[in-house]
Structure formats: structure tokens, C-alpha cells
């Protein structure tokens, strides 16, 4: 049981837009910045978004993030087959003093 | 570009100790940041194990019930994980990563090391 809650799966057609939600509480998302990761099988997770809505160098602007209260959202536009992966949200929990991740969302590009 | 590489045995017997080392290249651990361990059991999500700062201050996940020791060797630019009394539930891909302070931001990751616990 993950501290942060994500939908297990989402799907959309190529070229479309998808959003992935991450729900937490006042001690984690409500009190700290959120990061998002893309994880392809057999590879290292890749940082997509940090500080809720910032993209590291090299991450296309098709990926965006937002946060409101105790929830965060990852948006992906112009879906490509190469975007098929698991996506994880992560943050710090101030009460538990631990880093926490969501359970992951598997994106299928139909 | 910062590089991290995990190394260690891929097979550990149940009840024994899992030991992994992460070697960092192109960035000095002495320069700052936290350095963490994250794992992914087969078919499951990411789980943070713990992190260490250059001076040796550590945070670890209470869910692992004090079985975790994380240490740093700045002279070798390495940090290490020891997990005692392992069971099949500890079978996972173990990643090391650079962490920005006490946050959920891990910006550089190793490729991961599969560790299987055998009975």
C-alpha cells in the first residue's frame, strides 16, 4: 500500500493527451514539492518533472506537472508509442521523514 | 553528466545480509546532495530504502525495521547499502540515485542491480 495514490493504468491514442493523478496528504504533497518519473522496463527511472512543474534539461514540453493542495497531476500531450511506460510520483513526507512514491501508473498508447 | 553504478552479489541466501555498493562518477559526493537507495520488487512499484549525506547523516525507511545500514566512503566516491536478515520479500531491483536534500527529487540513477534472495 503506497503512501501516494495513483491510478493503476491509463490509456489514450497516439497524438492525444493524458493526465495522471497523484493523491496524498497534508504531510507529503501538501507540504512538499512533487517529482514525476518515467520508468521503462529494464532501465533506470528518468526524472520528468521536479518542484511540481519544472522540467529537467532535455525533457520535452509535452510533459507538464501541476500541484493543488494534496494532489498533483502529470500531463502528457501529443502521445507517442515511445511514451508507453510506468509513471511514478514522488515526494517527501514531513511527518514520517521518508521519501514516498506512488504505486505507479502504466500508460498504454493504443 | 553524473553517473552511478551499482555493484554486488546478485544472489543472497535467506537470513543473510545483502550488500551493495554504488560508485559515483563525474561528481564528488563531498560536494553535497543526498545519496539514496530505492528498490523495485518484481511486479511492484518503487520503494525508498534510505539515503545518506556526505557527512554520514542518514534517513531510512522505518518499514524495513532497522535492518538497513547506509554508509559513505568519500575517498572512493562510493556509498553502500547493507540489508540484514533478508527474505524472499527483499528480492528486487536495487537502484542507487542522487537525491536533492530531503525531497522526492532523484535526478540521477544507476541502471539497477537485481538481487534475488534464495531459500
Short mmCIF file of N, CA, C and O in Angstrom, two decimals, chain B:
data_model
loop_
_atom_site.label_atom_id
_atom_site.label_comp_id
_atom_site.label_asym_id
_atom_site.label_seq_id
_atom_site.Cartn_x
_atom_site.Cartn_y
_atom_site.Cartn_z
N UNK B 1 27.91 14.75 -17.00
CA UNK B 1 26.71 14.07 -16.56
C UNK B 1 27.08 13.09 -15.45
O UNK B 1 27.93 12.23 -15.62
N UNK B 2 26.42 13.21 -14.32
CA UNK B 2 26.69 12.34 -13.17
C UNK B 2 26.34 10.90 -13.53
O UNK B 2 25.30 10.64 -14.15
N UNK B 3 27.19 9.97 -13.14
CA UNK B 3 26.93 8.55 -13.40
C UNK B 3 27.01 7.78 -12.10
O UNK B 3 27.86 8.05 -11.25
N UNK B 4 26.10 6.83 -11.95
CA UNK B 4 26.07 5.95 -10.78
C UNK B 4 26.01 4.51 -11.26
O UNK B 4 25.35 4.20 -12.26
N UNK B 5 26.69 3.63 -10.55
CA UNK B 5 26.72 2.22 -10.92
C UNK B 5 26.67 1.36 -9.67
O UNK B 5 27.56 1.45 -8.82
N UNK B 6 25.67 0.50 -9.62
CA UNK B 6 25.54 -0.44 -8.50
C UNK B 6 26.41 -1.67 -8.74
O UNK B 6 26.58 -2.10 -9.90
N UNK B 7 26.91 -2.24 -7.67
CA UNK B 7 27.66 -3.49 -7.77
C UNK B 7 27.43 -4.31 -6.51
O UNK B 7 27.20 -3.75 -5.42
N UNK B 8 27.52 -5.62 -6.68
CA UNK B 8 27.32 -6.51 -5.54
C UNK B 8 26.76 -7.83 -5.99
O UNK B 8 26.40 -8.00 -7.16
N UNK B 9 26.66 -8.78 -5.07
CA UNK B 9 26.14 -10.11 -5.42
C UNK B 9 24.71 -10.06 -5.92
O UNK B 9 23.89 -9.31 -5.37
N UNK B 10 24.42 -10.87 -6.92
CA UNK B 10 23.07 -10.93 -7.44
C UNK B 10 22.21 -11.97 -6.75
O UNK B 10 21.00 -12.04 -6.97
N UNK B 11 22.83 -12.78 -5.91
CA UNK B 11 22.12 -13.85 -5.22
C UNK B 11 22.54 -13.85 -3.75
O UNK B 11 23.72 -13.87 -3.44
N UNK B 12 21.55 -13.81 -2.88
CA UNK B 12 21.81 -13.82 -1.44
C UNK B 12 20.90 -14.85 -0.80
O UNK B 12 19.72 -14.96 -1.18
N UNK B 13 21.42 -15.57 0.16
CA UNK B 13 20.61 -16.59 0.83
C UNK B 13 19.72 -15.95 1.89
O UNK B 13 20.11 -14.97 2.54
N UNK B 14 18.57 -16.52 2.04
CA UNK B 14 17.66 -16.03 3.08
C UNK B 14 18.33 -16.04 4.45
O UNK B 14 19.12 -16.94 4.74
N UNK B 15 18.02 -15.03 5.23
CA UNK B 15 18.55 -14.79 6.59
C UNK B 15 19.94 -14.15 6.57
O UNK B 15 20.42 -13.72 7.62
N UNK B 16 20.57 -14.06 5.39
CA UNK B 16 21.90 -13.44 5.33
C UNK B 16 21.78 -11.95 5.02
O UNK B 16 20.69 -11.37 5.07
N UNK B 17 22.92 -11.33 4.74
CA UNK B 17 22.96 -9.88 4.56
C UNK B 17 23.21 -9.51 3.10
O UNK B 17 24.14 -10.03 2.47
N UNK B 18 22.39 -8.64 2.60
CA UNK B 18 22.54 -8.10 1.24
C UNK B 18 23.46 -6.89 1.32
O UNK B 18 23.26 -6.00 2.16
N UNK B 19 24.47 -6.87 0.45
CA UNK B 19 25.40 -5.73 0.42
C UNK B 19 25.57 -5.24 -1.01
O UNK B 19 25.88 -6.03 -1.90
N UNK B 20 25.36 -3.96 -1.18
CA UNK B 20 25.54 -3.33 -2.49
C UNK B 20 26.35 -2.05 -2.33
O UNK B 20 26.26 -1.37 -1.31
N UNK B 21 27.10 -1.74 -3.37
CA UNK B 21 27.87 -0.50 -3.40
C UNK B 21 27.50 0.29 -4.63
O UNK B 21 27.25 -0.28 -5.70
N UNK B 22 27.45 1.58 -4.49
CA UNK B 22 27.17 2.48 -5.60
C UNK B 22 28.40 3.37 -5.82
O UNK B 22 28.82 4.09 -4.90
N UNK B 23 28.97 3.27 -7.01
CA UNK B 23 30.11 4.10 -7.36
C UNK B 23 29.64 5.29 -8.18
O UNK B 23 28.95 5.12 -9.19
N UNK B 24 30.01 6.47 -7.73
CA UNK B 24 29.59 7.71 -8.38
C UNK B 24 30.73 8.26 -9.22
O UNK B 24 31.88 8.33 -8.74
N UNK B 25 30.43 8.65 -10.44
CA UNK B 25 31.44 9.23 -11.34
C UNK B 25 30.99 10.61 -11.80
O UNK B 25 29.80 10.89 -11.90
N UNK B 26 31.98 11.43 -12.09
CA UNK B 26 31.78 12.78 -12.65
C UNK B 26 31.08 13.72 -11.68
O UNK B 26 30.55 14.76 -12.08
N UNK B 27 31.08 13.37 -10.41
CA UNK B 27 30.58 14.28 -9.36
C UNK B 27 31.14 13.77 -8.04
O UNK B 27 31.12 12.57 -7.76
N UNK B 28 31.64 14.68 -7.22
CA UNK B 28 32.18 14.30 -5.93
C UNK B 28 31.09 14.26 -4.87
O UNK B 28 30.37 15.25 -4.66
N UNK B 29 30.98 13.13 -4.19
CA UNK B 29 29.99 13.02 -3.11
C UNK B 29 30.23 14.11 -2.07
O UNK B 29 29.28 14.59 -1.43
N UNK B 30 31.52 14.51 -1.92
CA UNK B 30 31.84 15.56 -0.93
C UNK B 30 31.17 16.89 -1.26
O UNK B 30 31.04 17.76 -0.40
N UNK B 31 30.77 17.07 -2.50
CA UNK B 31 30.22 18.36 -2.93
C UNK B 31 28.81 18.61 -2.44
O UNK B 31 28.30 19.74 -2.53
N UNK B 32 28.15 17.56 -1.97
CA UNK B 32 26.80 17.76 -1.45
C UNK B 32 25.82 16.75 -1.98
O UNK B 32 26.18 15.73 -2.52
N UNK B 33 24.56 17.03 -1.81
CA UNK B 33 23.42 16.18 -2.17
C UNK B 33 23.33 15.00 -1.20
O UNK B 33 24.29 14.66 -0.48
N UNK B 34 22.18 14.41 -1.17
CA UNK B 34 21.97 13.14 -0.50
C UNK B 34 22.13 12.04 -1.55
O UNK B 34 21.97 12.28 -2.75
N UNK B 35 22.41 10.84 -1.09
CA UNK B 35 22.63 9.69 -1.96
C UNK B 35 21.78 8.55 -1.44
O UNK B 35 21.92 8.14 -0.28
N UNK B 36 20.88 8.09 -2.30
CA UNK B 36 19.85 7.18 -1.82
C UNK B 36 19.80 5.83 -2.50
O UNK B 36 20.40 5.60 -3.56
N UNK B 37 19.08 4.95 -1.85
CA UNK B 37 18.79 3.61 -2.38
C UNK B 37 17.27 3.46 -2.51
O UNK B 37 16.52 3.79 -1.58
N UNK B 38 16.87 2.94 -3.64
CA UNK B 38 15.46 2.70 -3.95
C UNK B 38 15.38 1.30 -4.54
O UNK B 38 16.29 0.89 -5.26
N UNK B 39 14.32 0.57 -4.26
CA UNK B 39 14.19 -0.76 -4.83
C UNK B 39 12.82 -0.95 -5.48
O UNK B 39 11.87 -0.22 -5.17
N UNK B 40 12.76 -1.94 -6.36
CA UNK B 40 11.51 -2.29 -7.02
C UNK B 40 11.37 -3.81 -7.04
O UNK B 40 12.02 -4.49 -7.84
N UNK B 41 10.54 -4.36 -6.17
CA UNK B 41 10.27 -5.81 -6.22
C UNK B 41 9.57 -6.17 -7.53
O UNK B 41 8.92 -5.31 -8.13
N UNK B 42 9.69 -7.40 -7.95
CA UNK B 42 9.06 -7.81 -9.22
C UNK B 42 7.56 -7.50 -9.23
O UNK B 42 6.84 -7.86 -8.30
N UNK B 43 7.12 -6.82 -10.27
CA UNK B 43 5.70 -6.52 -10.43
C UNK B 43 5.16 -5.44 -9.51
O UNK B 43 3.96 -5.21 -9.48
N UNK B 44 6.04 -4.79 -8.76
CA UNK B 44 5.58 -3.78 -7.81
C UNK B 44 6.20 -2.42 -8.12
O UNK B 44 6.96 -2.27 -9.08
N UNK B 45 5.85 -1.44 -7.31
CA UNK B 45 6.33 -0.09 -7.52
C UNK B 45 7.64 0.20 -6.82
O UNK B 45 8.28 -0.69 -6.25
N UNK B 46 8.02 1.46 -6.86
CA UNK B 46 9.29 1.90 -6.25
C UNK B 46 9.13 2.06 -4.75
O UNK B 46 8.12 2.58 -4.27
N UNK B 47 10.15 1.66 -4.04
CA UNK B 47 10.17 1.82 -2.57
C UNK B 47 11.49 2.44 -2.16
O UNK B 47 12.56 1.90 -2.45
N UNK B 48 11.43 3.56 -1.48
CA UNK B 48 12.63 4.22 -0.96
C UNK B 48 13.14 3.44 0.24
O UNK B 48 12.39 3.12 1.15
N UNK B 49 14.45 3.14 0.22
CA UNK B 49 15.06 2.39 1.31
C UNK B 49 15.71 3.34 2.32
O UNK B 49 15.53 3.20 3.53
N UNK B 50 16.46 4.31 1.81
CA UNK B 50 17.13 5.24 2.70
C UNK B 50 18.14 6.07 1.95
O UNK B 50 18.43 5.82 0.78
N UNK B 51 18.66 7.09 2.62
CA UNK B 51 19.62 7.99 1.99
C UNK B 51 20.66 8.44 2.99
O UNK B 51 20.44 8.38 4.21
N UNK B 52 21.80 8.91 2.46
CA UNK B 52 22.89 9.36 3.31
C UNK B 52 23.45 10.66 2.75
O UNK B 52 23.45 10.89 1.54
N UNK B 53 23.89 11.54 3.65
CA UNK B 53 24.56 12.77 3.26
C UNK B 53 26.06 12.56 3.38
O UNK B 53 26.51 11.62 4.04
N UNK B 54 26.82 13.45 2.78
CA UNK B 54 28.27 13.28 2.72
C UNK B 54 28.90 13.11 4.10
O UNK B 54 29.89 12.42 4.25
N UNK B 55 28.32 13.76 5.10
CA UNK B 55 28.88 13.69 6.44
C UNK B 55 28.49 12.44 7.21
O UNK B 55 28.96 12.22 8.33
N UNK B 56 27.63 11.64 6.60
CA UNK B 56 27.22 10.40 7.23
C UNK B 56 25.83 10.43 7.83
O UNK B 56 25.35 9.40 8.31
N UNK B 57 25.16 11.58 7.83
CA UNK B 57 23.77 11.63 8.34
C UNK B 57 22.88 10.77 7.43
O UNK B 57 22.96 10.87 6.21
N UNK B 58 22.04 9.97 8.03
CA UNK B 58 21.20 9.08 7.23
C UNK B 58 19.73 9.21 7.59
O UNK B 58 19.36 9.61 8.70
N UNK B 59 18.90 8.88 6.62
CA UNK B 59 17.47 8.67 6.82
C UNK B 59 17.18 7.29 6.25
O UNK B 59 17.74 6.91 5.23
N UNK B 60 16.33 6.50 6.91
CA UNK B 60 15.93 5.24 6.30
C UNK B 60 14.46 4.97 6.56
O UNK B 60 13.83 5.60 7.42
N UNK B 61 13.93 4.03 5.79
CA UNK B 61 12.51 3.74 5.83
C UNK B 61 12.18 2.84 7.02
O UNK B 61 12.67 1.71 7.08
N UNK B 62 11.37 3.32 7.94
CA UNK B 62 11.03 2.51 9.13
C UNK B 62 10.37 1.17 8.78
O UNK B 62 10.41 0.24 9.59
N UNK B 63 9.80 1.09 7.57
CA UNK B 63 9.13 -0.16 7.19
C UNK B 63 10.13 -1.32 7.09
O UNK B 63 9.72 -2.49 7.12
N UNK B 64 11.40 -1.00 6.98
CA UNK B 64 12.42 -2.05 6.90
C UNK B 64 12.95 -2.43 8.27
O UNK B 64 13.92 -3.19 8.39
N UNK B 65 12.31 -1.91 9.30
CA UNK B 65 12.51 -2.38 10.67
C UNK B 65 13.96 -2.45 11.09
O UNK B 65 14.43 -3.47 11.59
N UNK B 66 14.69 -1.37 10.88
CA UNK B 66 16.07 -1.25 11.37
C UNK B 66 17.02 -2.28 10.78
O UNK B 66 18.07 -2.56 11.37
N UNK B 67 16.70 -2.86 9.65
CA UNK B 67 17.61 -3.81 9.00
C UNK B 67 18.61 -3.13 8.07
O UNK B 67 19.48 -3.78 7.51
N UNK B 68 18.45 -1.82 7.89
CA UNK B 68 19.22 -1.09 6.90
C UNK B 68 20.39 -0.33 7.52
O UNK B 68 20.23 0.33 8.56
N UNK B 69 21.54 -0.42 6.86
CA UNK B 69 22.68 0.43 7.17
C UNK B 69 23.19 1.02 5.87
O UNK B 69 23.46 0.28 4.92
N UNK B 70 23.29 2.33 5.83
CA UNK B 70 23.84 3.02 4.66
C UNK B 70 25.08 3.76 5.11
O UNK B 70 25.06 4.45 6.14
N UNK B 71 26.15 3.58 4.35
CA UNK B 71 27.42 4.22 4.70
C UNK B 71 28.01 4.89 3.47
O UNK B 71 27.62 4.60 2.34
N UNK B 72 28.95 5.78 3.71
CA UNK B 72 29.59 6.51 2.61
C UNK B 72 31.10 6.46 2.76
O UNK B 72 31.62 6.52 3.88
N UNK B 73 31.79 6.34 1.64
CA UNK B 73 33.25 6.38 1.60
C UNK B 73 33.62 7.47 0.61
O UNK B 73 33.67 7.23 -0.60
N UNK B 74 33.84 8.67 1.12
CA UNK B 74 34.10 9.79 0.21
C UNK B 74 35.44 9.63 -0.50
O UNK B 74 35.61 10.16 -1.60
N UNK B 75 36.37 8.91 0.08
CA UNK B 75 37.69 8.74 -0.56
C UNK B 75 37.56 7.91 -1.84
O UNK B 75 38.34 8.08 -2.78
N UNK B 76 36.58 7.02 -1.87
CA UNK B 76 36.34 6.20 -3.06
C UNK B 76 35.16 6.72 -3.88
O UNK B 76 34.84 6.15 -4.93
N UNK B 77 34.52 7.76 -3.39
CA UNK B 77 33.33 8.30 -4.04
C UNK B 77 32.25 7.23 -4.20
O UNK B 77 31.65 7.05 -5.27
N UNK B 78 32.03 6.50 -3.12
CA UNK B 78 31.07 5.41 -3.10
C UNK B 78 30.17 5.52 -1.87
O UNK B 78 30.56 6.07 -0.84
N UNK B 79 28.99 4.95 -1.99
CA UNK B 79 28.16 4.74 -0.82
C UNK B 79 27.57 3.34 -0.90
O UNK B 79 27.49 2.75 -1.99
N UNK B 80 27.21 2.79 0.25
CA UNK B 80 26.87 1.38 0.31
C UNK B 80 25.59 1.12 1.09
O UNK B 80 25.19 1.92 1.93
N UNK B 81 25.00 -0.01 0.79
CA UNK B 81 23.78 -0.46 1.46
C UNK B 81 24.02 -1.84 2.05
O UNK B 81 24.58 -2.71 1.39
N UNK B 82 23.63 -2.01 3.29
CA UNK B 82 23.58 -3.34 3.90
C UNK B 82 22.17 -3.56 4.42
O UNK B 82 21.62 -2.70 5.12
N UNK B 83 21.60 -4.70 4.05
CA UNK B 83 20.25 -5.07 4.49
C UNK B 83 20.35 -6.45 5.11
O UNK B 83 20.69 -7.42 4.44
N UNK B 84 20.08 -6.51 6.40
CA UNK B 84 20.28 -7.77 7.13
C UNK B 84 19.03 -8.63 7.13
O UNK B 84 17.92 -8.18 6.82
N UNK B 85 19.22 -9.89 7.48
CA UNK B 85 18.12 -10.85 7.67
C UNK B 85 17.13 -10.84 6.50
O UNK B 85 15.92 -10.70 6.67
N UNK B 86 17.67 -10.99 5.30
CA UNK B 86 16.82 -10.88 4.11
C UNK B 86 15.88 -12.08 3.98
O UNK B 86 16.18 -13.19 4.44
N UNK B 87 14.76 -11.81 3.33
CA UNK B 87 13.78 -12.86 3.00
C UNK B 87 13.45 -12.72 1.51
O UNK B 87 13.92 -11.79 0.85
N UNK B 88 12.61 -13.61 1.03
CA UNK B 88 12.21 -13.56 -0.38
C UNK B 88 11.58 -12.21 -0.72
O UNK B 88 11.64 -11.75 -1.87
N UNK B 89 10.97 -11.56 0.25
CA UNK B 89 10.34 -10.26 0.01
C UNK B 89 11.34 -9.16 -0.31
O UNK B 89 10.96 -8.09 -0.78
N UNK B 90 12.61 -9.43 -0.07
CA UNK B 90 13.65 -8.46 -0.39
C UNK B 90 14.20 -8.63 -1.80
O UNK B 90 15.07 -7.86 -2.22
N UNK B 91 13.72 -9.63 -2.51
CA UNK B 91 14.10 -9.79 -3.92
C UNK B 91 13.59 -8.60 -4.70
O UNK B 91 12.40 -8.28 -4.67
N UNK B 92 14.49 -7.92 -5.41
CA UNK B 92 14.11 -6.68 -6.09
C UNK B 92 15.25 -6.21 -6.96
O UNK B 92 16.39 -6.69 -6.85
N UNK B 93 14.95 -5.25 -7.81
CA UNK B 93 15.99 -4.48 -8.48
C UNK B 93 16.31 -3.30 -7.55
O UNK B 93 15.41 -2.56 -7.14
N UNK B 94 17.56 -3.16 -7.20
CA UNK B 94 18.01 -2.10 -6.30
C UNK B 94 18.70 -1.01 -7.11
O UNK B 94 19.62 -1.28 -7.89
N UNK B 95 18.23 0.22 -6.92
CA UNK B 95 18.79 1.37 -7.61
C UNK B 95 19.47 2.29 -6.60
O UNK B 95 18.96 2.49 -5.48
N UNK B 96 20.58 2.88 -7.02
CA UNK B 96 21.12 3.99 -6.26
C UNK B 96 20.85 5.26 -7.05
O UNK B 96 20.75 5.24 -8.29
N UNK B 97 20.74 6.38 -6.35
CA UNK B 97 20.35 7.62 -7.02
C UNK B 97 20.83 8.82 -6.21
O UNK B 97 21.03 8.72 -4.98
N UNK B 98 20.99 9.95 -6.90
CA UNK B 98 21.32 11.19 -6.23
C UNK B 98 20.02 11.91 -5.87
O UNK B 98 19.13 12.06 -6.70
N UNK B 99 19.94 12.36 -4.62
CA UNK B 99 18.71 12.98 -4.11
C UNK B 99 18.98 14.42 -3.69
O UNK B 99 19.96 14.69 -2.99
N UNK B 100 18.08 15.31 -4.07
CA UNK B 100 18.22 16.70 -3.67
C UNK B 100 17.66 16.89 -2.27
O UNK B 100 16.45 17.03 -2.10
N UNK B 101 18.52 16.84 -1.29
CA UNK B 101 18.08 17.05 0.08
C UNK B 101 16.99 16.09 0.49
O UNK B 101 16.85 15.00 -0.04
N UNK B 102 16.20 16.53 1.46
CA UNK B 102 15.08 15.71 1.91
C UNK B 102 13.87 16.07 1.04
O UNK B 102 12.97 16.81 1.43
N UNK B 103 13.90 15.53 -0.16
CA UNK B 103 12.83 15.76 -1.14
C UNK B 103 12.58 14.46 -1.87
O UNK B 103 13.27 13.45 -1.66
N UNK B 104 11.62 14.48 -2.77
CA UNK B 104 11.35 13.32 -3.62
C UNK B 104 12.03 13.44 -4.96
O UNK B 104 11.69 12.69 -5.89
N UNK B 105 13.00 14.35 -5.08
CA UNK B 105 13.68 14.55 -6.36
C UNK B 105 14.96 13.73 -6.41
O UNK B 105 15.92 14.02 -5.70
N UNK B 106 14.96 12.72 -7.27
CA UNK B 106 16.14 11.89 -7.54
C UNK B 106 16.51 12.14 -8.99
O UNK B 106 15.80 11.70 -9.90
N UNK B 107 17.61 12.87 -9.22
CA UNK B 107 17.86 13.32 -10.58
C UNK B 107 18.78 12.43 -11.40
O UNK B 107 18.72 12.46 -12.63
N UNK B 108 19.63 11.68 -10.76
CA UNK B 108 20.48 10.73 -11.48
C UNK B 108 20.37 9.37 -10.81
O UNK B 108 20.42 9.28 -9.57
N UNK B 109 20.26 8.34 -11.63
CA UNK B 109 20.04 6.98 -11.15
C UNK B 109 21.06 6.02 -11.76
O UNK B 109 21.52 6.21 -12.88
N UNK B 110 21.37 4.97 -11.01
CA UNK B 110 22.11 3.87 -11.59
C UNK B 110 21.19 3.01 -12.43
O UNK B 110 19.97 3.20 -12.43
N UNK B 111 21.76 2.06 -13.14
CA UNK B 111 20.98 1.19 -14.02
C UNK B 111 20.19 0.14 -13.25
O UNK B 111 19.27 -0.46 -13.79
N UNK B 112 20.56 -0.09 -12.02
CA UNK B 112 19.84 -1.05 -11.20
C UNK B 112 20.58 -2.38 -11.12
O UNK B 112 21.24 -2.80 -12.07
N UNK B 113 20.44 -3.04 -9.99
CA UNK B 113 21.03 -4.35 -9.78
C UNK B 113 19.97 -5.30 -9.24
O UNK B 113 19.36 -5.01 -8.20
N UNK B 114 19.76 -6.38 -9.95
CA UNK B 114 18.78 -7.37 -9.49
C UNK B 114 19.41 -8.23 -8.40
O UNK B 114 20.47 -8.82 -8.61
N UNK B 115 18.76 -8.27 -7.26
CA UNK B 115 19.20 -9.13 -6.18
C UNK B 115 18.08 -10.11 -5.87
O UNK B 115 16.95 -9.72 -5.58
N UNK B 116 18.42 -11.38 -5.95
CA UNK B 116 17.46 -12.44 -5.68
C UNK B 116 17.82 -13.11 -4.36
O UNK B 116 18.98 -13.45 -4.13
N UNK B 117 16.83 -13.27 -3.51
CA UNK B 117 17.03 -13.97 -2.24
C UNK B 117 16.58 -15.39 -2.42
O UNK B 117 15.42 -15.65 -2.76
N UNK B 118 17.47 -16.31 -2.18
CA UNK B 118 17.15 -17.73 -2.35
C UNK B 118 16.97 -18.40 -1.00
O UNK B 118 17.55 -17.98 0.00
N UNK B 119 16.17 -19.43 -1.02
CA UNK B 119 15.96 -20.17 0.22
C UNK B 119 16.91 -21.36 0.30
O UNK B 119 17.08 -21.96 1.34
#
